[in-house]
Amino acid sequence: MTLSILNRYFWREISFNIMLVLFGLLAMFSFFDLLQELDSLGKGHYGVNSMLTFVGLSIPGHIYEVAPVAVLLGIVYTLGAMAGNSELIVMRTSGISLKVIAKILLSIGLVFAIVTFMIGEILAPLSEKMAQRIRIQATDSVVAQDFKSGLWIKDGSSFVNVNTVLPDSSLVNIDIYDFDPQFRLRSISHAEKGHFADDHWKLLNVTQTSFNNERSVQSNSVTSKFVKQAQWESLIRPELLNVLLVLPEKMSAWNLYSFIQHLHRNGQKSTRYQVALWSKLIYPLACLVMVVLALPFGFLQQRAGGISAKIFSGILLGVVYQIMNRVFVHLGVLNDWSPLFSAIGPTILFLFAGLGMLHYVEKR
């Protein structure tokens, strides 16, 4: 058996089973999404077509989330079937070492890791944003109202309160509180509406109240004026407001990096977004870790348990990995752990577990 034939055989069998598992997981998650969206059916213009479109646009995000688990289960099933048919024994007795098999499987895992990264970086953020926009517009909702008073954003020396952000990133009922270097209130501007054009915000029906904080001024320290339209130069961009549409974990790495820089410029905490950024960069590598973790199952199959037991173990490991990922992220944000540690911790633990199992299989 030549290596090229063996390579093609593994690629065909494993790729098919990974895609089969992926399809099954996507069908399950889409069904759950459908059940969840039934509660919103009938609100505003949110009908069956809008609901099905929303569920369909959510699929790329699910592909990104379940890809490592699909790789794990697909390889576990393939190796288990090969072991059950004594194919792995024939390969080993023909001089095919465990390292050669591992190299072939890692090449498969690398391809899936690259595809996973591309989906998470390009396709999933765009489809998620489109899905949320369709849902918001159809249900006559707004993008964000973090507090009863609306959304609060720090913009340089100003604090901005936006009552409503619409799906097209236009703003409704904007209040801008501008402070001087001594943190004394300098002016309050209220605009009924605002939209972004030509690299700045255009505000409509603006009322500006200015405060003169000089001690020498004894009268007329408060002035007010009204203008139909005004320009507002701000660091805030529609791209930053799009963060409100998509959870940090589903944003692209570039958008996360841009938003983190915005938070740093304004002296705001960015731990959650830093953890999300590192997770975005590291999570696709979990496909390779899952290969290392799945490889021993084919050889353990020769001594104990059936293929169903190995599949169950693979499912259990996949669930544990997902839970640990979420737990590490939340604990990291709450306890101010290193973002890199919060993102990479579970992956490193599973990598060591897989290497330990491989060492056991090789030495036994």
Coordinates of C-alpha atoms in Angstrom, one line a residue:
M1 CA 0.0 0.0 0.0
T2 CA 1.7 3.2 -1.2
L3 CA 1.5 6.4 0.9
S4 CA -0.4 8.3 -1.9
I5 CA -3.1 5.6 -2.0
L6 CA -3.3 5.6 1.8
N7 CA -3.5 9.4 1.8
R8 CA -6.3 9.5 -0.7
Y9 CA -8.2 6.8 1.2
F10 CA -8.0 8.7 4.5
W11 CA -9.0 12.0 2.9
R12 CA -12.0 10.4 1.2
E13 CA -13.3 8.5 4.2
I14 CA -12.6 11.1 6.9
S15 CA -13.8 14.1 4.8
F16 CA -17.0 12.4 4.0
N17 CA -17.7 11.5 7.6
I18 CA -16.8 14.9 8.9
M19 CA -19.2 16.5 6.4
L20 CA -21.9 14.0 7.4
V21 CA -21.4 14.8 11.1
L22 CA -21.4 18.6 10.3
F23 CA -24.6 18.3 8.4
G24 CA -26.3 16.5 11.3
L25 CA -25.1 19.1 13.8
L26 CA -26.2 22.0 11.6
A27 CA -29.6 20.4 11.1
M28 CA -30.0 20.1 14.9
F29 CA -28.9 23.7 15.6
S30 CA -31.1 25.1 12.8
F31 CA -34.1 23.2 14.3
F32 CA -33.4 24.7 17.7
D33 CA -33.1 28.2 16.1
L34 CA -36.4 27.6 14.4
L35 CA -38.1 26.7 17.7
Q36 CA -36.6 29.8 19.3
E37 CA -37.8 32.1 16.6
L38 CA -41.4 30.9 16.8
D39 CA -41.9 33.2 19.7
S40 CA -41.1 36.2 17.5
L41 CA -43.3 35.0 14.6
G42 CA -46.1 37.5 13.9
K43 CA -44.3 40.5 15.5
G44 CA -44.4 43.4 13.1
H45 CA -43.6 42.0 9.7
Y46 CA -41.7 39.0 10.9
G47 CA -43.3 36.2 8.9
V48 CA -42.3 32.7 7.9
N49 CA -40.0 33.9 5.1
S50 CA -38.2 36.2 7.4
M51 CA -37.8 33.5 10.0
L52 CA -36.4 31.0 7.5
T53 CA -34.0 33.6 6.1
F54 CA -32.8 34.4 9.6
V55 CA -32.2 30.7 10.4
G56 CA -30.5 30.2 7.1
L57 CA -28.2 33.2 7.7
S58 CA -27.3 31.8 11.1
I59 CA -25.8 28.6 9.6
P60 CA -22.3 30.0 8.9
G61 CA -21.9 30.9 12.5
H62 CA -22.9 27.4 13.6
I63 CA -20.4 25.9 11.1
Y64 CA -17.7 27.9 12.8
E65 CA -18.8 26.8 16.2
V66 CA -19.2 23.1 15.6
A67 CA -16.4 22.5 13.1
P68 CA -13.9 21.2 15.7
V69 CA -16.5 18.9 17.2
A70 CA -17.4 17.6 13.7
V71 CA -13.7 16.9 13.0
L72 CA -13.4 15.0 16.3
L73 CA -16.5 12.9 15.7
G74 CA -15.8 12.3 12.0
I75 CA -12.3 11.0 12.7
V76 CA -13.4 9.0 15.7
Y77 CA -16.1 7.3 13.6
T78 CA -13.7 6.7 10.7
L79 CA -10.9 5.2 12.8
G80 CA -13.4 3.2 14.8
A81 CA -14.8 1.7 11.6
M82 CA -11.3 1.0 10.3
A83 CA -10.3 -0.7 13.5
G84 CA -13.5 -2.8 13.5
N85 CA -12.6 -4.0 10.0
S86 CA -9.0 -4.6 11.1
E87 CA -7.8 -2.1 8.5
L88 CA -5.6 -0.3 11.0
I89 CA -3.9 -3.6 12.1
V90 CA -3.1 -4.3 8.4
M91 CA -1.7 -0.8 8.0
R92 CA 0.5 -1.2 11.1
T93 CA 1.8 -4.6 10.0
S94 CA 2.5 -3.3 6.5
G95 CA 5.0 -0.9 8.0
I96 CA 2.8 2.2 8.3
S97 CA 3.7 3.9 11.5
L98 CA 1.5 5.9 13.8
K99 CA 3.4 9.0 12.9
V100 CA 2.6 8.6 9.2
I101 CA -1.1 8.2 10.0
A102 CA -1.0 11.2 12.3
K103 CA 0.7 13.3 9.6
I104 CA -2.1 12.5 7.2
L105 CA -4.8 13.2 9.7
L106 CA -3.1 16.5 10.7
S107 CA -3.0 17.6 7.1
I108 CA -6.8 17.0 7.0
G109 CA -7.3 18.9 10.2
L110 CA -5.2 21.8 8.9
V111 CA -7.4 22.2 5.9
F112 CA -10.5 22.2 8.1
A113 CA -8.8 24.7 10.5
I114 CA -8.1 27.1 7.6
V115 CA -11.7 26.8 6.3
T116 CA -13.0 27.3 9.8
F117 CA -10.9 30.5 10.2
M118 CA -12.1 31.9 6.8
I119 CA -15.7 31.2 7.7
G120 CA -15.3 32.8 11.1
E121 CA -13.5 35.8 9.7
I122 CA -15.4 36.5 6.5
L123 CA -18.7 34.6 6.1
A124 CA -20.1 34.3 9.6
P125 CA -19.8 38.0 10.7
L126 CA -21.5 39.1 7.5
S127 CA -24.3 36.6 7.6
E128 CA -24.8 37.2 11.3
K129 CA -25.1 41.0 10.7
M130 CA -27.5 40.4 7.8
A131 CA -29.6 38.0 9.9
Q132 CA -29.9 40.5 12.8
R133 CA -30.7 43.4 10.5
I134 CA -33.5 41.4 8.9
R135 CA -34.9 40.3 12.2
I136 CA -34.8 43.8 13.7
Q137 CA -36.4 45.5 10.7
A138 CA -39.1 42.8 10.4
T139 CA -40.0 42.9 14.1
D140 CA -39.9 46.8 14.2
S141 CA -37.3 46.7 16.9
V142 CA -34.2 48.7 17.5
V143 CA -30.6 47.7 17.6
A144 CA -29.6 48.5 21.1
Q145 CA -31.0 50.1 24.3
D146 CA -28.4 49.0 26.9
F147 CA -30.1 51.1 29.6
K148 CA -33.6 52.7 29.9
S149 CA -32.0 55.9 28.8
G150 CA -30.5 54.3 25.7
L151 CA -26.9 53.6 24.7
W152 CA -23.9 55.4 26.3
I153 CA -20.6 55.8 24.5
K154 CA -17.4 57.7 25.5
D155 CA -16.0 59.7 22.7
G156 CA -12.8 61.6 23.6
S157 CA -13.8 64.3 26.2
S158 CA -17.5 63.7 25.5
F159 CA -20.1 61.3 26.7
V160 CA -22.8 60.4 24.1
N161 CA -26.2 59.1 24.9
V162 CA -28.2 57.6 22.0
N163 CA -31.8 56.7 22.7
T164 CA -32.1 54.5 19.6
V165 CA -29.8 53.0 17.0
L166 CA -31.6 51.9 13.9
P167 CA -30.6 48.9 11.7
D168 CA -29.0 51.3 9.1
S169 CA -26.8 52.7 11.9
S170 CA -28.7 56.0 11.9
L171 CA -29.3 57.5 15.4
V172 CA -32.5 58.9 17.1
N173 CA -32.5 61.3 20.0
I174 CA -28.8 62.0 20.6
D175 CA -27.4 63.8 23.6
I176 CA -23.8 64.9 23.6
Y177 CA -22.2 66.0 26.9
D178 CA -18.9 67.7 26.3
F179 CA -16.5 68.3 29.2
D180 CA -13.4 70.5 29.4
P181 CA -10.0 69.2 30.6
Q182 CA -11.0 69.9 34.2
F183 CA -14.1 67.7 33.7
R184 CA -16.5 70.6 33.9
L185 CA -19.5 70.4 31.7
R186 CA -18.9 72.7 28.7
S187 CA -22.0 72.0 26.6
I188 CA -25.0 69.8 26.0
S189 CA -26.2 69.1 22.5
H190 CA -29.4 67.4 21.7
A191 CA -30.3 66.2 18.1
E192 CA -33.5 64.5 17.0
K193 CA -31.7 62.4 14.3
G194 CA -28.3 61.7 13.0
H195 CA -26.8 59.8 10.0
F196 CA -23.2 59.2 8.8
A197 CA -22.1 60.7 5.5
D198 CA -18.9 62.1 4.0
D199 CA -16.8 60.9 6.9
H200 CA -18.8 62.8 9.6
W201 CA -22.2 62.7 11.3
K202 CA -25.0 65.0 10.2
L203 CA -27.3 65.9 13.0
L204 CA -30.8 67.3 12.4
N205 CA -32.8 69.7 14.6
V206 CA -30.0 70.4 17.1
T207 CA -30.4 72.3 20.3
Q208 CA -27.1 73.3 21.9
T209 CA -26.7 74.6 25.4
S210 CA -23.3 76.0 26.3
F211 CA -21.9 76.7 29.8
N212 CA -19.3 79.4 30.5
N213 CA -17.2 78.1 33.4
E214 CA -15.0 81.2 33.7
R215 CA -15.2 82.7 37.2
S216 CA -14.8 86.2 35.8
V217 CA -18.1 85.9 34.0
Q218 CA -21.0 87.0 36.2
S219 CA -23.9 86.9 33.8
N220 CA -25.1 85.2 30.7
S221 CA -23.1 82.1 31.7
V222 CA -25.6 79.8 29.9
T223 CA -26.5 80.2 26.3
S224 CA -28.7 78.2 24.1
K225 CA -29.2 78.0 20.3
F226 CA -31.1 75.9 17.8
V227 CA -29.9 74.9 14.3
K228 CA -31.7 72.8 11.7
Q229 CA -28.6 70.9 10.8
A230 CA -25.1 70.5 12.2
Q231 CA -21.9 68.5 11.6
W232 CA -20.5 66.3 14.4
E233 CA -16.9 65.3 14.2
S234 CA -16.6 62.1 16.2
L235 CA -14.4 59.0 16.5
I236 CA -17.6 56.9 16.5
R237 CA -18.2 55.2 13.2
P238 CA -21.0 53.1 11.9
E239 CA -18.6 50.1 12.0
L240 CA -18.3 50.5 15.7
L241 CA -22.1 50.7 16.1
N242 CA -22.3 47.4 14.1
V243 CA -20.8 45.8 17.2
L244 CA -24.3 46.2 18.7
L245 CA -25.7 43.9 16.0
V246 CA -23.2 41.0 16.5
L247 CA -21.9 39.4 19.7
P248 CA -18.1 39.8 20.2
E249 CA -17.6 36.1 19.7
K250 CA -19.2 36.3 16.3
M251 CA -17.3 39.4 15.1
S252 CA -14.4 39.2 12.7
A253 CA -10.9 39.5 14.2
W254 CA -10.3 42.8 12.3
N255 CA -13.5 44.4 13.7
L256 CA -12.6 43.2 17.2
Y257 CA -9.2 44.8 16.9
S258 CA -10.6 48.1 15.6
F259 CA -13.2 48.2 18.5
I260 CA -10.5 47.4 21.1
Q261 CA -8.4 50.3 19.8
H262 CA -11.4 52.6 20.1
L263 CA -12.0 51.4 23.7
H264 CA -8.3 52.0 24.5
R265 CA -8.3 55.5 23.0
N266 CA -11.2 56.3 25.3
G267 CA -9.7 54.7 28.4
Q268 CA -12.4 52.0 28.6
K269 CA -12.2 48.4 29.6
S270 CA -11.8 45.9 26.7
T271 CA -11.2 42.5 28.4
R272 CA -14.2 40.8 26.9
Y273 CA -13.3 41.9 23.4
Q274 CA -9.6 41.0 23.8
V275 CA -10.7 37.5 24.9
A276 CA -13.0 37.3 21.9
L277 CA -10.1 38.4 19.6
W278 CA -7.7 35.7 21.0
S279 CA -10.5 33.1 20.8
K280 CA -11.1 34.0 17.2
L281 CA -7.5 33.5 16.3
I282 CA -7.0 30.3 18.4
Y283 CA -10.3 28.5 18.0
P284 CA -9.7 27.2 14.4
L285 CA -6.6 25.5 15.7
A286 CA -8.9 23.3 17.8
C287 CA -9.5 21.3 14.6
L288 CA -5.8 20.2 14.8
V289 CA -6.1 19.5 18.6
M290 CA -9.2 17.3 17.9
V291 CA -7.2 15.3 15.4
V292 CA -4.6 14.6 18.1
L293 CA -7.4 13.7 20.5
A294 CA -9.3 11.5 18.1
L295 CA -6.3 9.5 16.8
P296 CA -5.9 7.2 19.8
F297 CA -9.5 6.0 19.6
G298 CA -8.8 3.9 16.5
F299 CA -6.1 1.9 18.3
L300 CA -7.9 1.7 21.6
Q301 CA -10.8 0.2 19.7
Q302 CA -8.8 -2.9 19.1
R303 CA -8.9 -3.9 22.7
A304 CA -12.1 -2.6 24.3
G305 CA -15.5 -1.2 23.5
G306 CA -17.5 -0.9 20.3
I307 CA -17.7 1.9 17.8
S308 CA -20.8 3.2 19.5
A309 CA -18.9 3.6 22.8
K310 CA -16.2 5.5 21.0
I311 CA -18.7 7.8 19.3
F312 CA -20.3 8.5 22.7
S313 CA -16.9 9.3 24.1
G314 CA -16.2 11.6 21.2
I315 CA -19.5 13.4 21.8
L316 CA -18.8 13.7 25.5
L317 CA -15.3 15.2 24.8
G318 CA -16.7 17.7 22.3
V319 CA -19.4 18.8 24.8
V320 CA -16.8 19.1 27.6
Y321 CA -14.5 21.2 25.3
Q322 CA -17.3 23.6 24.4
I323 CA -18.3 24.0 28.0
M324 CA -14.7 24.6 29.1
N325 CA -14.3 27.2 26.4
R326 CA -17.3 29.1 27.6
V327 CA -16.4 28.8 31.3
F328 CA -12.8 30.0 30.7
V329 CA -14.1 33.0 28.7
H330 CA -16.5 34.0 31.4
L331 CA -14.1 33.5 34.2
G332 CA -11.4 35.4 32.4
V333 CA -13.7 38.4 31.9
L334 CA -14.9 38.3 35.5
N335 CA -11.5 37.8 37.1
D336 CA -9.4 39.8 34.6
W337 CA -7.3 36.8 33.6
S338 CA -4.9 37.2 30.7
P339 CA -7.0 37.2 27.5
L340 CA -4.6 34.8 25.8
F341 CA -4.8 32.4 28.8
S342 CA -8.6 32.6 28.8
A343 CA -8.8 31.8 25.1
I344 CA -6.1 29.1 24.8
G345 CA -6.5 27.3 28.2
P346 CA -9.0 24.6 27.2
T347 CA -7.3 24.0 23.9
I348 CA -3.9 23.4 25.6
L349 CA -5.5 21.1 28.1
F350 CA -7.1 19.0 25.4
L351 CA -3.8 19.0 23.4
F352 CA -1.9 17.6 26.3
A353 CA -4.7 15.0 26.9
G354 CA -4.4 13.9 23.3
L355 CA -0.6 13.7 23.4
G356 CA -0.8 11.7 26.6
M357 CA -3.2 9.2 25.0
L358 CA -1.0 9.0 21.9
H359 CA 2.0 8.2 24.0
Y360 CA 0.1 5.5 25.7
V361 CA -1.0 3.9 22.4
E362 CA 2.5 4.1 21.0
K363 CA 4.2 2.5 24.0
R364 CA 1.7 -0.2 24.9

